[in-house]
């Protein structure tokens, strides 16, 4: 028997993160869905079925650990980035370091992570040459 998926989406207010939430909300397996966001007010609720919303910074190991503890998620979908801003940013690197430091802790050894990136998609691909 497969255990019920409980999924935490980090970066849930961006275009890719929101689409992940929408698709998960419609999925036939009906996973338990959680979101970690910097600004709770940017998260639409009309077509998304969320169990937990945790305010936090994707660059903070403490915030990621808190979100995992509050949600009880056994999967993380990481969808962080600069949005339409093409300026250099450390958010992806900082998030990767923070996430790995949390997932190395024994209490989170069961959690699996998937990284979804839209770098070079949309208008930015023209600006940065992708």
PDB file of C-alpha atoms in Angstrom:
ATOM      1  CA  UNK A   1       0.000   0.000   0.000  1.00  0.00           C
ATOM      2  CA  UNK A   2       1.348   3.432  -0.965  1.00  0.00           C
ATOM      3  CA  UNK A   3       1.280   6.055   1.773  1.00  0.00           C
ATOM      4  CA  UNK A   4      -0.665   9.265   1.152  1.00  0.00           C
ATOM      5  CA  UNK A   5       1.503  11.976  -0.343  1.00  0.00           C
ATOM      6  CA  UNK A   6       1.782  15.163   1.635  1.00  0.00           C
ATOM      7  CA  UNK A   7       3.474  17.824  -0.479  1.00  0.00           C
ATOM      8  CA  UNK A   8       5.035  21.128   0.577  1.00  0.00           C
ATOM      9  CA  UNK A   9       5.519  23.634  -2.271  1.00  0.00           C
ATOM     10  CA  UNK A  10       8.275  26.148  -1.536  1.00  0.00           C
ATOM     11  CA  UNK A  11       8.019  29.243  -3.731  1.00  0.00           C
ATOM     12  CA  UNK A  12       4.293  28.761  -4.121  1.00  0.00           C
ATOM     13  CA  UNK A  13       3.409  32.321  -5.188  1.00  0.00           C
ATOM     14  CA  UNK A  14       5.521  32.361  -8.340  1.00  0.00           C
ATOM     15  CA  UNK A  15       4.088  31.329 -11.698  1.00  0.00           C
ATOM     16  CA  UNK A  16       5.582  27.830 -11.600  1.00  0.00           C
ATOM     17  CA  UNK A  17       4.770  27.291  -7.928  1.00  0.00           C
ATOM     18  CA  UNK A  18       1.163  28.412  -8.401  1.00  0.00           C
ATOM     19  CA  UNK A  19       0.756  26.093 -11.367  1.00  0.00           C
ATOM     20  CA  UNK A  20       2.131  23.212  -9.296  1.00  0.00           C
ATOM     21  CA  UNK A  21      -0.454  23.983  -6.592  1.00  0.00           C
ATOM     22  CA  UNK A  22      -3.266  24.120  -9.164  1.00  0.00           C
ATOM     23  CA  UNK A  23      -2.291  20.827 -10.754  1.00  0.00           C
ATOM     24  CA  UNK A  24      -1.858  19.109  -7.388  1.00  0.00           C
ATOM     25  CA  UNK A  25      -5.303  20.386  -6.338  1.00  0.00           C
ATOM     26  CA  UNK A  26      -6.826  18.641  -9.369  1.00  0.00           C
ATOM     27  CA  UNK A  27      -4.781  15.440  -9.176  1.00  0.00           C
ATOM     28  CA  UNK A  28      -6.750  12.214  -8.846  1.00  0.00           C
ATOM     29  CA  UNK A  29      -4.557  10.923  -5.983  1.00  0.00           C
ATOM     30  CA  UNK A  30      -5.708  13.891  -3.852  1.00  0.00           C
ATOM     31  CA  UNK A  31      -2.416  14.631  -2.094  1.00  0.00           C
ATOM     32  CA  UNK A  32      -2.372  16.782   1.016  1.00  0.00           C
ATOM     33  CA  UNK A  33      -1.025  20.148  -0.169  1.00  0.00           C
ATOM     34  CA  UNK A  34       0.939  22.729   1.818  1.00  0.00           C
ATOM     35  CA  UNK A  35       2.610  25.986   0.780  1.00  0.00           C
ATOM     36  CA  UNK A  36       5.561  27.954   2.125  1.00  0.00           C
ATOM     37  CA  UNK A  37       5.530  31.578   0.991  1.00  0.00           C
ATOM     38  CA  UNK A  38       7.099  34.908   1.917  1.00  0.00           C
ATOM     39  CA  UNK A  39       3.862  36.839   1.465  1.00  0.00           C
ATOM     40  CA  UNK A  40       0.660  34.986   2.361  1.00  0.00           C
ATOM     41  CA  UNK A  41      -1.432  37.735   0.714  1.00  0.00           C
ATOM     42  CA  UNK A  42      -0.040  36.853  -2.732  1.00  0.00           C
ATOM     43  CA  UNK A  43      -1.477  33.350  -2.555  1.00  0.00           C
ATOM     44  CA  UNK A  44      -4.836  33.016  -4.337  1.00  0.00           C
ATOM     45  CA  UNK A  45      -7.265  30.603  -2.713  1.00  0.00           C
ATOM     46  CA  UNK A  46      -9.969  30.322  -5.366  1.00  0.00           C
ATOM     47  CA  UNK A  47      -8.809  27.207  -7.232  1.00  0.00           C
ATOM     48  CA  UNK A  48      -6.237  25.809  -4.804  1.00  0.00           C
ATOM     49  CA  UNK A  49      -6.965  23.405  -1.977  1.00  0.00           C
ATOM     50  CA  UNK A  50      -4.353  23.976   0.730  1.00  0.00           C
ATOM     51  CA  UNK A  51      -4.129  22.275   4.086  1.00  0.00           C
ATOM     52  CA  UNK A  52      -1.375  24.474   5.523  1.00  0.00           C
ATOM     53  CA  UNK A  53       0.191  27.807   4.594  1.00  0.00           C
ATOM     54  CA  UNK A  54       3.448  28.645   6.339  1.00  0.00           C
ATOM     55  CA  UNK A  55       5.140  32.015   6.058  1.00  0.00           C
ATOM     56  CA  UNK A  56       8.870  31.686   5.503  1.00  0.00           C
ATOM     57  CA  UNK A  57      11.958  32.517   3.493  1.00  0.00           C
ATOM     58  CA  UNK A  58      13.214  29.827   1.113  1.00  0.00           C
ATOM     59  CA  UNK A  59      16.802  30.757   2.020  1.00  0.00           C
ATOM     60  CA  UNK A  60      16.300  29.944   5.699  1.00  0.00           C
ATOM     61  CA  UNK A  61      16.930  26.421   6.994  1.00  0.00           C
ATOM     62  CA  UNK A  62      14.963  27.337  10.125  1.00  0.00           C
ATOM     63  CA  UNK A  63      11.942  28.386   8.036  1.00  0.00           C
ATOM     64  CA  UNK A  64      12.110  25.248   5.878  1.00  0.00           C
ATOM     65  CA  UNK A  65      12.370  23.039   8.949  1.00  0.00           C
ATOM     66  CA  UNK A  66       9.435  24.865  10.543  1.00  0.00           C
ATOM     67  CA  UNK A  67       7.344  24.398   7.380  1.00  0.00           C
ATOM     68  CA  UNK A  68       8.132  20.676   7.275  1.00  0.00           C
ATOM     69  CA  UNK A  69       7.270  20.273  10.949  1.00  0.00           C
ATOM     70  CA  UNK A  70       4.000  22.195  10.648  1.00  0.00           C
ATOM     71  CA  UNK A  71       2.908  20.442   7.475  1.00  0.00           C
ATOM     72  CA  UNK A  72       4.168  16.930   8.104  1.00  0.00           C
ATOM     73  CA  UNK A  73       4.994  16.792   4.378  1.00  0.00           C
ATOM     74  CA  UNK A  74       6.871  13.819   2.967  1.00  0.00           C
ATOM     75  CA  UNK A  75       7.608  15.556  -0.361  1.00  0.00           C
ATOM     76  CA  UNK A  76       8.913  19.041  -1.172  1.00  0.00           C
ATOM     77  CA  UNK A  77       8.506  20.739  -4.521  1.00  0.00           C
ATOM     78  CA  UNK A  78      11.023  23.573  -4.726  1.00  0.00           C
ATOM     79  CA  UNK A  79      10.075  26.322  -7.154  1.00  0.00           C
ATOM     80  CA  UNK A  80      12.107  29.357  -6.189  1.00  0.00           C
ATOM     81  CA  UNK A  81      13.532  32.081  -8.364  1.00  0.00           C
ATOM     82  CA  UNK A  82      13.581  35.729  -9.294  1.00  0.00           C
ATOM     83  CA  UNK A  83      10.300  35.824 -11.172  1.00  0.00           C
ATOM     84  CA  UNK A  84      10.598  38.223 -14.068  1.00  0.00           C
ATOM     85  CA  UNK A  85      13.676  39.872 -12.558  1.00  0.00           C
ATOM     86  CA  UNK A  86      16.817  38.783 -14.423  1.00  0.00           C
ATOM     87  CA  UNK A  87      19.235  40.374 -11.943  1.00  0.00           C
ATOM     88  CA  UNK A  88      21.759  38.016 -10.392  1.00  0.00           C
ATOM     89  CA  UNK A  89      20.431  36.407  -7.214  1.00  0.00           C
ATOM     90  CA  UNK A  90      21.603  33.852  -4.668  1.00  0.00           C
ATOM     91  CA  UNK A  91      18.116  32.519  -3.914  1.00  0.00           C
ATOM     92  CA  UNK A  92      18.516  29.163  -5.672  1.00  0.00           C
ATOM     93  CA  UNK A  93      21.927  28.471  -4.133  1.00  0.00           C
ATOM     94  CA  UNK A  94      20.858  29.619  -0.676  1.00  0.00           C
ATOM     95  CA  UNK A  95      17.678  27.537  -0.897  1.00  0.00           C
ATOM     96  CA  UNK A  96      19.619  24.450  -1.978  1.00  0.00           C
ATOM     97  CA  UNK A  97      22.049  24.807   0.933  1.00  0.00           C
ATOM     98  CA  UNK A  98      19.227  25.400   3.429  1.00  0.00           C
ATOM     99  CA  UNK A  99      17.130  22.498   2.130  1.00  0.00           C
ATOM    100  CA  UNK A 100      20.030  20.040   2.175  1.00  0.00           C
ATOM    101  CA  UNK A 101      20.952  21.037   5.724  1.00  0.00           C
ATOM    102  CA  UNK A 102      17.381  20.298   6.854  1.00  0.00           C
ATOM    103  CA  UNK A 103      17.009  17.050   4.910  1.00  0.00           C
ATOM    104  CA  UNK A 104      20.262  15.721   6.421  1.00  0.00           C
ATOM    105  CA  UNK A 105      18.609  15.677   9.846  1.00  0.00           C
ATOM    106  CA  UNK A 106      17.400  12.195  10.866  1.00  0.00           C
ATOM    107  CA  UNK A 107      13.802  13.322  11.470  1.00  0.00           C
ATOM    108  CA  UNK A 108      13.521  14.357   7.809  1.00  0.00           C
ATOM    109  CA  UNK A 109      15.282  11.384   6.185  1.00  0.00           C
ATOM    110  CA  UNK A 110      11.948  10.215   4.727  1.00  0.00           C
ATOM    111  CA  UNK A 111      11.302  13.508   2.895  1.00  0.00           C
ATOM    112  CA  UNK A 112      11.951  13.597  -0.845  1.00  0.00           C
ATOM    113  CA  UNK A 113      12.574  16.765  -2.839  1.00  0.00           C
ATOM    114  CA  UNK A 114      11.856  17.737  -6.431  1.00  0.00           C
ATOM    115  CA  UNK A 115      13.253  20.950  -7.911  1.00  0.00           C
ATOM    116  CA  UNK A 116      11.241  22.682 -10.609  1.00  0.00           C
ATOM    117  CA  UNK A 117      12.945  25.568 -12.387  1.00  0.00           C
ATOM    118  CA  UNK A 118      11.626  27.870 -15.040  1.00  0.00           C
ATOM    119  CA  UNK A 119      14.909  29.665 -15.596  1.00  0.00           C
ATOM    120  CA  UNK A 120      14.981  30.787 -19.176  1.00  0.00           C
ATOM    121  CA  UNK A 121      11.249  30.409 -19.668  1.00  0.00           C
ATOM    122  CA  UNK A 122       8.922  33.171 -20.713  1.00  0.00           C
ATOM    123  CA  UNK A 123      10.322  36.618 -21.424  1.00  0.00           C
ATOM    124  CA  UNK A 124      13.602  36.035 -19.592  1.00  0.00           C
ATOM    125  CA  UNK A 125      14.903  33.586 -22.206  1.00  0.00           C
ATOM    126  CA  UNK A 126      15.232  36.422 -24.684  1.00  0.00           C
ATOM    127  CA  UNK A 127      16.960  38.728 -22.216  1.00  0.00           C
ATOM    128  CA  UNK A 128      19.479  36.172 -20.971  1.00  0.00           C
ATOM    129  CA  UNK A 129      19.903  34.308 -24.246  1.00  0.00           C
ATOM    130  CA  UNK A 130      18.426  30.933 -23.412  1.00  0.00           C
TER     131      UNK A 130
END
